[in-house]
């Protein structure tokens, strides 16, 4: 038998075996929740036209209907009863599903159906006798206990076609294991596990040919299916043994009654399902037999396997890439290794950050000691060597490369050998997958060495991509956090300006009230500054600020601000401020609040640059033209020590400032952004004798004025 044909699991993956029908899944959920009353059953069946037709057909059959008008669905449910309805839904759903298996249509399934129905009927009666809460679950498990035989027939029709007709017993499992490296019990459990049922059904199928002694303490469903399978295979001409029902604690008399009543129930179920069981008893099941060695060209077989492995590798790569997070990805890697290579016991190690050790990864129910397992790369064992060389190795018990870690893993896995698959890319090893296997499987796995190596490479590629994606996400999160911190600093910085003005003006207000002087102007200023604080907070919160329509008169804003600085305690006595404003009106389009915010920042910076006193000048130099546009030029100048060269080089970017406070050093970057909001320009000149900021703000109706200026120039 060639290794290509031994690996039926690969073909099970691509055989497109049917999924569990939704109506059956919902029925099992209802039954397990003890909610399968008549109302719920009616609602469930009414949603499935095919099942509705089947129920009506049985209810109107001669066995239940005695003349008169045909009954409808609700009447049919009352006629048949909930137990019969459940049996009918389960049987019909499974029958339709089984009929969809590849190659089942060309095979005589009558013996298969009789055996499955008999096991199902007996399983339900045993469950009732044991007071097992979910009799329908036992019936379904009985129907499905041999589904692995159909799965193997679908995956390997040429190799398994003869043995499908063989008698279902332990010797058949031995022949299947020898020839296909998988028994129908294993294949059936694998298929049921894909249906994700919250049940011991897969286990009951896996162990239905297990020795009775090993199942004495097993879950009731496992024991029920084991006993039902034995009874359904028993020759009715021979008496049952005295302790036949001991596994389920059922006495011999009750067991005999179950066996005697099964035939009639099976016949009735087959009639309802439209299965012809006539002549089945005359069929003699052949003994199972091992397959003869193939005579096909081995080179051609190897080529076929390589092509299939390439296709599987590509599919694995896509499957791995779809996983979210390292833990989910590595769990899927282990599951696929279990299916593709029959690595039932395995652990995944990841290289630690320093590259000095391999550390075990925890998965779900896996033993905790495996998750805490660590292998030093300097230890010299076979696993470390495999990781360093990025090469697949097989380690046998008492081998030359067996260290303490390898010995521990063999004992944990209860295995003779370890297969060590590097999870490695072309440049580095990210980790290892280590599985425990019996010695007789080494030759098979060595034959598939390239596929195993490719499997590890696909896992590494997906792991690297996940790590890279996580790094990008972490970078984006860090960037968002930094943006938020920067926005928060800007808000605090800008809010402090009006709050400082409010605080100073409260002092002015107190003095005037003491002298009983009018305070209307001061209250107006306080109200304006409070509104400005609200606008700044709204802008930070994403609330659209109230847009200021119309014109803003530069001279008025500057004069008001200079008066505010002079009258409040904002301006030290040692600092003099002078505003030179022309008599003509200087209007711009935009918000007066924004212009005020710009000037407050610049004036505060100028004051802070003059700790020993000095002069500040604000000069409106009137209209200028730049690139065909008309601007008002506003200059704010101080006679301080100037701006350091390293700060001047990045003047309008947030910088580290020597000023006190965590929000210092961002004022000029805010000014730059605010000038841009007004569609203006800003520049700075600074020497050891002072600093001057030049702000160009577009004149109101600048486009018209620019066009007029160009027309005058053309006429001249």
JSON list of N, CA and C in Angstrom, two decimals, residues 526-578:
[
{"chain": "A", "resi": 526, "resn": "UNK", "atom": "N", "xyz": [-15.58, 89.84, 29.94]},
{"chain": "A", "resi": 526, "resn": "UNK", "atom": "CA", "xyz": [-15.67, 88.54, 30.61]},
{"chain": "A", "resi": 526, "resn": "UNK", "atom": "C", "xyz": [-16.62, 87.60, 29.86]},
{"chain": "A", "resi": 527, "resn": "UNK", "atom": "N", "xyz": [-17.73, 88.10, 29.42]},
{"chain": "A", "resi": 527, "resn": "UNK", "atom": "CA", "xyz": [-18.69, 87.29, 28.67]},
{"chain": "A", "resi": 527, "resn": "UNK", "atom": "C", "xyz": [-18.09, 86.78, 27.38]},
{"chain": "A", "resi": 528, "resn": "UNK", "atom": "N", "xyz": [-17.36, 87.66, 26.67]},
{"chain": "A", "resi": 528, "resn": "UNK", "atom": "CA", "xyz": [-16.71, 87.26, 25.42]},
{"chain": "A", "resi": 528, "resn": "UNK", "atom": "C", "xyz": [-15.68, 86.15, 25.66]},
{"chain": "A", "resi": 529, "resn": "UNK", "atom": "N", "xyz": [-14.88, 86.30, 26.73]},
{"chain": "A", "resi": 529, "resn": "UNK", "atom": "CA", "xyz": [-13.84, 85.31, 27.01]},
{"chain": "A", "resi": 529, "resn": "UNK", "atom": "C", "xyz": [-14.44, 83.97, 27.42]},
{"chain": "A", "resi": 530, "resn": "UNK", "atom": "N", "xyz": [-15.53, 84.04, 28.17]},
{"chain": "A", "resi": 530, "resn": "UNK", "atom": "CA", "xyz": [-16.21, 82.78, 28.54]},
{"chain": "A", "resi": 530, "resn": "UNK", "atom": "C", "xyz": [-16.74, 82.08, 27.30]},
{"chain": "A", "resi": 531, "resn": "UNK", "atom": "N", "xyz": [-17.32, 82.84, 26.36]},
{"chain": "A", "resi": 531, "resn": "UNK", "atom": "CA", "xyz": [-17.78, 82.25, 25.09]},
{"chain": "A", "resi": 531, "resn": "UNK", "atom": "C", "xyz": [-16.62, 81.64, 24.33]},
{"chain": "A", "resi": 532, "resn": "UNK", "atom": "N", "xyz": [-15.45, 82.32, 24.39]},
{"chain": "A", "resi": 532, "resn": "UNK", "atom": "CA", "xyz": [-14.29, 81.79, 23.66]},
{"chain": "A", "resi": 532, "resn": "UNK", "atom": "C", "xyz": [-13.83, 80.46, 24.25]},
{"chain": "A", "resi": 533, "resn": "UNK", "atom": "N", "xyz": [-13.89, 80.34, 25.58]},
{"chain": "A", "resi": 533, "resn": "UNK", "atom": "CA", "xyz": [-13.55, 79.05, 26.20]},
{"chain": "A", "resi": 533, "resn": "UNK", "atom": "C", "xyz": [-14.51, 77.96, 25.71]},
{"chain": "A", "resi": 534, "resn": "UNK", "atom": "N", "xyz": [-15.79, 78.29, 25.64]},
{"chain": "A", "resi": 534, "resn": "UNK", "atom": "CA", "xyz": [-16.78, 77.32, 25.17]},
{"chain": "A", "resi": 534, "resn": "UNK", "atom": "C", "xyz": [-16.53, 76.90, 23.75]},
{"chain": "A", "resi": 535, "resn": "UNK", "atom": "N", "xyz": [-16.18, 77.86, 22.88]},
{"chain": "A", "resi": 535, "resn": "UNK", "atom": "CA", "xyz": [-15.91, 77.53, 21.47]},
{"chain": "A", "resi": 535, "resn": "UNK", "atom": "C", "xyz": [-14.71, 76.61, 21.34]},
{"chain": "A", "resi": 536, "resn": "UNK", "atom": "N", "xyz": [-13.66, 76.88, 22.13]},
{"chain": "A", "resi": 536, "resn": "UNK", "atom": "CA", "xyz": [-12.46, 76.03, 22.07]},
{"chain": "A", "resi": 536, "resn": "UNK", "atom": "C", "xyz": [-12.80, 74.61, 22.50]},
{"chain": "A", "resi": 537, "resn": "UNK", "atom": "N", "xyz": [-13.56, 74.43, 23.57]},
{"chain": "A", "resi": 537, "resn": "UNK", "atom": "CA", "xyz": [-13.93, 73.10, 24.05]},
{"chain": "A", "resi": 537, "resn": "UNK", "atom": "C", "xyz": [-14.83, 72.39, 23.05]},
{"chain": "A", "resi": 538, "resn": "UNK", "atom": "N", "xyz": [-15.76, 73.12, 22.43]},
{"chain": "A", "resi": 538, "resn": "UNK", "atom": "CA", "xyz": [-16.63, 72.51, 21.43]},
{"chain": "A", "resi": 538, "resn": "UNK", "atom": "C", "xyz": [-15.84, 72.01, 20.24]},
{"chain": "A", "resi": 539, "resn": "UNK", "atom": "N", "xyz": [-14.86, 72.80, 19.81]},
{"chain": "A", "resi": 539, "resn": "UNK", "atom": "CA", "xyz": [-14.03, 72.40, 18.67]},
{"chain": "A", "resi": 539, "resn": "UNK", "atom": "C", "xyz": [-13.26, 71.13, 19.00]},
{"chain": "A", "resi": 540, "resn": "UNK", "atom": "N", "xyz": [-12.76, 71.02, 20.23]},
{"chain": "A", "resi": 540, "resn": "UNK", "atom": "CA", "xyz": [-12.05, 69.81, 20.66]},
{"chain": "A", "resi": 540, "resn": "UNK", "atom": "C", "xyz": [-12.99, 68.60, 20.68]},
{"chain": "A", "resi": 541, "resn": "UNK", "atom": "N", "xyz": [-14.23, 68.84, 21.07]},
{"chain": "A", "resi": 541, "resn": "UNK", "atom": "CA", "xyz": [-15.21, 67.74, 21.16]},
{"chain": "A", "resi": 541, "resn": "UNK", "atom": "C", "xyz": [-15.79, 67.37, 19.80]},
{"chain": "A", "resi": 542, "resn": "UNK", "atom": "N", "xyz": [-15.38, 68.08, 18.74]},
{"chain": "A", "resi": 542, "resn": "UNK", "atom": "CA", "xyz": [-15.88, 67.76, 17.41]},
{"chain": "A", "resi": 542, "resn": "UNK", "atom": "C", "xyz": [-17.15, 68.47, 17.05]},
{"chain": "A", "resi": 543, "resn": "UNK", "atom": "N", "xyz": [-17.60, 69.38, 17.90]},
{"chain": "A", "resi": 543, "resn": "UNK", "atom": "CA", "xyz": [-18.80, 70.17, 17.60]},
{"chain": "A", "resi": 543, "resn": "UNK", "atom": "C", "xyz": [-18.40, 71.32, 16.69]},
{"chain": "A", "resi": 544, "resn": "UNK", "atom": "N", "xyz": [-19.11, 71.45, 15.59]},
{"chain": "A", "resi": 544, "resn": "UNK", "atom": "CA", "xyz": [-18.77, 72.52, 14.63]},
{"chain": "A", "resi": 544, "resn": "UNK", "atom": "C", "xyz": [-18.92, 73.88, 15.31]},
{"chain": "A", "resi": 545, "resn": "UNK", "atom": "N", "xyz": [-17.86, 74.70, 15.27]},
{"chain": "A", "resi": 545, "resn": "UNK", "atom": "CA", "xyz": [-17.95, 76.01, 15.91]},
{"chain": "A", "resi": 545, "resn": "UNK", "atom": "C", "xyz": [-18.92, 76.91, 15.17]},
{"chain": "A", "resi": 546, "resn": "UNK", "atom": "N", "xyz": [-19.46, 77.88, 15.92]},
{"chain": "A", "resi": 546, "resn": "UNK", "atom": "CA", "xyz": [-20.35, 78.84, 15.29]},
{"chain": "A", "resi": 546, "resn": "UNK", "atom": "C", "xyz": [-19.55, 79.73, 14.35]},
{"chain": "A", "resi": 547, "resn": "UNK", "atom": "N", "xyz": [-19.87, 79.63, 13.07]},
{"chain": "A", "resi": 547, "resn": "UNK", "atom": "CA", "xyz": [-19.11, 80.41, 12.08]},
{"chain": "A", "resi": 547, "resn": "UNK", "atom": "C", "xyz": [-19.50, 81.88, 12.16]},
{"chain": "A", "resi": 548, "resn": "UNK", "atom": "N", "xyz": [-18.49, 82.72, 12.07]},
{"chain": "A", "resi": 548, "resn": "UNK", "atom": "CA", "xyz": [-18.72, 84.16, 12.14]},
{"chain": "A", "resi": 548, "resn": "UNK", "atom": "C", "xyz": [-18.77, 84.71, 10.72]},
{"chain": "A", "resi": 549, "resn": "UNK", "atom": "N", "xyz": [-19.92, 85.18, 10.33]},
{"chain": "A", "resi": 549, "resn": "UNK", "atom": "CA", "xyz": [-20.08, 85.69, 8.96]},
{"chain": "A", "resi": 549, "resn": "UNK", "atom": "C", "xyz": [-19.73, 87.17, 8.92]},
{"chain": "A", "resi": 550, "resn": "UNK", "atom": "N", "xyz": [-19.49, 87.64, 7.71]},
{"chain": "A", "resi": 550, "resn": "UNK", "atom": "CA", "xyz": [-19.20, 89.07, 7.54]},
{"chain": "A", "resi": 550, "resn": "UNK", "atom": "C", "xyz": [-17.73, 89.36, 7.74]},
{"chain": "A", "resi": 551, "resn": "UNK", "atom": "N", "xyz": [-17.43, 90.64, 7.99]},
{"chain": "A", "resi": 551, "resn": "UNK", "atom": "CA", "xyz": [-16.05, 91.09, 8.04]},
{"chain": "A", "resi": 551, "resn": "UNK", "atom": "C", "xyz": [-15.57, 91.22, 9.47]},
{"chain": "A", "resi": 552, "resn": "UNK", "atom": "N", "xyz": [-14.26, 91.11, 9.63]},
{"chain": "A", "resi": 552, "resn": "UNK", "atom": "CA", "xyz": [-13.59, 91.40, 10.89]},
{"chain": "A", "resi": 552, "resn": "UNK", "atom": "C", "xyz": [-12.66, 92.58, 10.68]},
{"chain": "A", "resi": 553, "resn": "UNK", "atom": "N", "xyz": [-12.80, 93.60, 11.51]},
{"chain": "A", "resi": 553, "resn": "UNK", "atom": "CA", "xyz": [-11.99, 94.81, 11.35]},
{"chain": "A", "resi": 553, "resn": "UNK", "atom": "C", "xyz": [-10.74, 94.67, 12.23]},
{"chain": "A", "resi": 554, "resn": "UNK", "atom": "N", "xyz": [-9.56, 94.59, 11.56]},
{"chain": "A", "resi": 554, "resn": "UNK", "atom": "CA", "xyz": [-8.31, 94.29, 12.25]},
{"chain": "A", "resi": 554, "resn": "UNK", "atom": "C", "xyz": [-8.03, 95.33, 13.33]},
{"chain": "A", "resi": 555, "resn": "UNK", "atom": "N", "xyz": [-8.16, 96.63, 12.98]},
{"chain": "A", "resi": 555, "resn": "UNK", "atom": "CA", "xyz": [-7.78, 97.69, 13.90]},
{"chain": "A", "resi": 555, "resn": "UNK", "atom": "C", "xyz": [-8.58, 97.63, 15.19]},
{"chain": "A", "resi": 556, "resn": "UNK", "atom": "N", "xyz": [-9.89, 97.33, 15.07]},
{"chain": "A", "resi": 556, "resn": "UNK", "atom": "CA", "xyz": [-10.71, 97.27, 16.27]},
{"chain": "A", "resi": 556, "resn": "UNK", "atom": "C", "xyz": [-10.27, 96.13, 17.18]},
{"chain": "A", "resi": 557, "resn": "UNK", "atom": "N", "xyz": [-10.00, 94.93, 16.58]},
{"chain": "A", "resi": 557, "resn": "UNK", "atom": "CA", "xyz": [-9.57, 93.78, 17.38]},
{"chain": "A", "resi": 557, "resn": "UNK", "atom": "C", "xyz": [-8.26, 94.08, 18.09]},
{"chain": "A", "resi": 558, "resn": "UNK", "atom": "N", "xyz": [-7.29, 94.71, 17.34]},
{"chain": "A", "resi": 558, "resn": "UNK", "atom": "CA", "xyz": [-5.98, 95.01, 17.94]},
{"chain": "A", "resi": 558, "resn": "UNK", "atom": "C", "xyz": [-6.14, 96.02, 19.07]},
{"chain": "A", "resi": 559, "resn": "UNK", "atom": "N", "xyz": [-6.90, 97.09, 18.82]},
{"chain": "A", "resi": 559, "resn": "UNK", "atom": "CA", "xyz": [-7.07, 98.12, 19.85]},
{"chain": "A", "resi": 559, "resn": "UNK", "atom": "C", "xyz": [-7.76, 97.57, 21.10]},
{"chain": "A", "resi": 560, "resn": "UNK", "atom": "N", "xyz": [-8.79, 96.74, 20.88]},
{"chain": "A", "resi": 560, "resn": "UNK", "atom": "CA", "xyz": [-9.48, 96.14, 22.03]},
{"chain": "A", "resi": 560, "resn": "UNK", "atom": "C", "xyz": [-8.53, 95.26, 22.83]},
{"chain": "A", "resi": 561, "resn": "UNK", "atom": "N", "xyz": [-7.69, 94.52, 22.11]},
{"chain": "A", "resi": 561, "resn": "UNK", "atom": "CA", "xyz": [-6.79, 93.59, 22.79]},
{"chain": "A", "resi": 561, "resn": "UNK", "atom": "C", "xyz": [-5.69, 94.35, 23.55]},
{"chain": "A", "resi": 562, "resn": "UNK", "atom": "N", "xyz": [-5.18, 95.43, 22.94]},
{"chain": "A", "resi": 562, "resn": "UNK", "atom": "CA", "xyz": [-4.16, 96.24, 23.62]},
{"chain": "A", "resi": 562, "resn": "UNK", "atom": "C", "xyz": [-4.75, 96.85, 24.89]},
{"chain": "A", "resi": 563, "resn": "UNK", "atom": "N", "xyz": [-5.98, 97.38, 24.78]},
{"chain": "A", "resi": 563, "resn": "UNK", "atom": "CA", "xyz": [-6.65, 97.96, 25.96]},
{"chain": "A", "resi": 563, "resn": "UNK", "atom": "C", "xyz": [-6.84, 96.90, 27.04]},
{"chain": "A", "resi": 564, "resn": "UNK", "atom": "N", "xyz": [-7.21, 95.66, 26.58]},
{"chain": "A", "resi": 564, "resn": "UNK", "atom": "CA", "xyz": [-7.42, 94.56, 27.53]},
{"chain": "A", "resi": 564, "resn": "UNK", "atom": "C", "xyz": [-6.12, 94.24, 28.28]},
{"chain": "A", "resi": 565, "resn": "UNK", "atom": "N", "xyz": [-5.01, 94.17, 27.54]},
{"chain": "A", "resi": 565, "resn": "UNK", "atom": "CA", "xyz": [-3.72, 93.87, 28.17]},
{"chain": "A", "resi": 565, "resn": "UNK", "atom": "C", "xyz": [-3.31, 94.99, 29.14]},
{"chain": "A", "resi": 566, "resn": "UNK", "atom": "N", "xyz": [-3.57, 96.25, 28.73]},
{"chain": "A", "resi": 566, "resn": "UNK", "atom": "CA", "xyz": [-3.16, 97.37, 29.58]},
{"chain": "A", "resi": 566, "resn": "UNK", "atom": "C", "xyz": [-4.02, 97.46, 30.85]},
{"chain": "A", "resi": 567, "resn": "UNK", "atom": "N", "xyz": [-5.32, 97.30, 30.69]},
{"chain": "A", "resi": 567, "resn": "UNK", "atom": "CA", "xyz": [-6.22, 97.51, 31.83]},
{"chain": "A", "resi": 567, "resn": "UNK", "atom": "C", "xyz": [-6.19, 96.34, 32.81]},
{"chain": "A", "resi": 568, "resn": "UNK", "atom": "N", "xyz": [-5.97, 95.16, 32.30]},
{"chain": "A", "resi": 568, "resn": "UNK", "atom": "CA", "xyz": [-5.92, 94.00, 33.19]},
{"chain": "A", "resi": 568, "resn": "UNK", "atom": "C", "xyz": [-4.53, 93.92, 33.81]},
{"chain": "A", "resi": 569, "resn": "UNK", "atom": "N", "xyz": [-4.33, 92.92, 34.60]},
{"chain": "A", "resi": 569, "resn": "UNK", "atom": "CA", "xyz": [-3.02, 92.72, 35.22]},
{"chain": "A", "resi": 569, "resn": "UNK", "atom": "C", "xyz": [-2.17, 91.76, 34.40]},
{"chain": "A", "resi": 570, "resn": "UNK", "atom": "N", "xyz": [-2.53, 91.62, 33.13]},
{"chain": "A", "resi": 570, "resn": "UNK", "atom": "CA", "xyz": [-1.84, 90.71, 32.22]},
{"chain": "A", "resi": 570, "resn": "UNK", "atom": "C", "xyz": [-0.47, 91.26, 31.84]},
{"chain": "A", "resi": 571, "resn": "UNK", "atom": "N", "xyz": [-0.35, 92.57, 31.78]},
{"chain": "A", "resi": 571, "resn": "UNK", "atom": "CA", "xyz": [0.86, 93.23, 31.29]},
{"chain": "A", "resi": 571, "resn": "UNK", "atom": "C", "xyz": [1.65, 93.78, 32.49]},
{"chain": "A", "resi": 572, "resn": "UNK", "atom": "N", "xyz": [2.90, 93.29, 32.66]},
{"chain": "A", "resi": 572, "resn": "UNK", "atom": "CA", "xyz": [3.71, 93.82, 33.76]},
{"chain": "A", "resi": 572, "resn": "UNK", "atom": "C", "xyz": [3.97, 95.32, 33.57]},
{"chain": "A", "resi": 573, "resn": "UNK", "atom": "N", "xyz": [4.20, 96.06, 34.67]},
{"chain": "A", "resi": 573, "resn": "UNK", "atom": "CA", "xyz": [4.45, 97.51, 34.55]},
{"chain": "A", "resi": 573, "resn": "UNK", "atom": "C", "xyz": [5.71, 97.82, 33.75]},
{"chain": "A", "resi": 574, "resn": "UNK", "atom": "N", "xyz": [6.67, 96.88, 33.73]},
{"chain": "A", "resi": 574, "resn": "UNK", "atom": "CA", "xyz": [7.94, 97.14, 33.03]},
{"chain": "A", "resi": 574, "resn": "UNK", "atom": "C", "xyz": [7.86, 96.96, 31.53]},
{"chain": "A", "resi": 575, "resn": "UNK", "atom": "N", "xyz": [6.72, 96.47, 31.04]},
{"chain": "A", "resi": 575, "resn": "UNK", "atom": "CA", "xyz": [6.56, 96.23, 29.60]},
{"chain": "A", "resi": 575, "resn": "UNK", "atom": "C", "xyz": [5.59, 97.25, 29.03]},
{"chain": "A", "resi": 576, "resn": "UNK", "atom": "N", "xyz": [6.03, 97.91, 27.98]},
{"chain": "A", "resi": 576, "resn": "UNK", "atom": "CA", "xyz": [5.21, 98.90, 27.30]},
{"chain": "A", "resi": 576, "resn": "UNK", "atom": "C", "xyz": [4.71, 98.31, 25.98]},
{"chain": "A", "resi": 577, "resn": "UNK", "atom": "N", "xyz": [3.46, 98.55, 25.65]},
{"chain": "A", "resi": 577, "resn": "UNK", "atom": "CA", "xyz": [2.89, 98.05, 24.40]},
{"chain": "A", "resi": 577, "resn": "UNK", "atom": "C", "xyz": [2.29, 99.22, 23.63]},
{"chain": "A", "resi": 578, "resn": "UNK", "atom": "N", "xyz": [2.61, 99.25, 22.32]},
{"chain": "A", "resi": 578, "resn": "UNK", "atom": "CA", "xyz": [2.17, 100.34, 21.46]},
{"chain": "A", "resi": 578, "resn": "UNK", "atom": "C", "xyz": [1.52, 99.75, 20.23]}
]
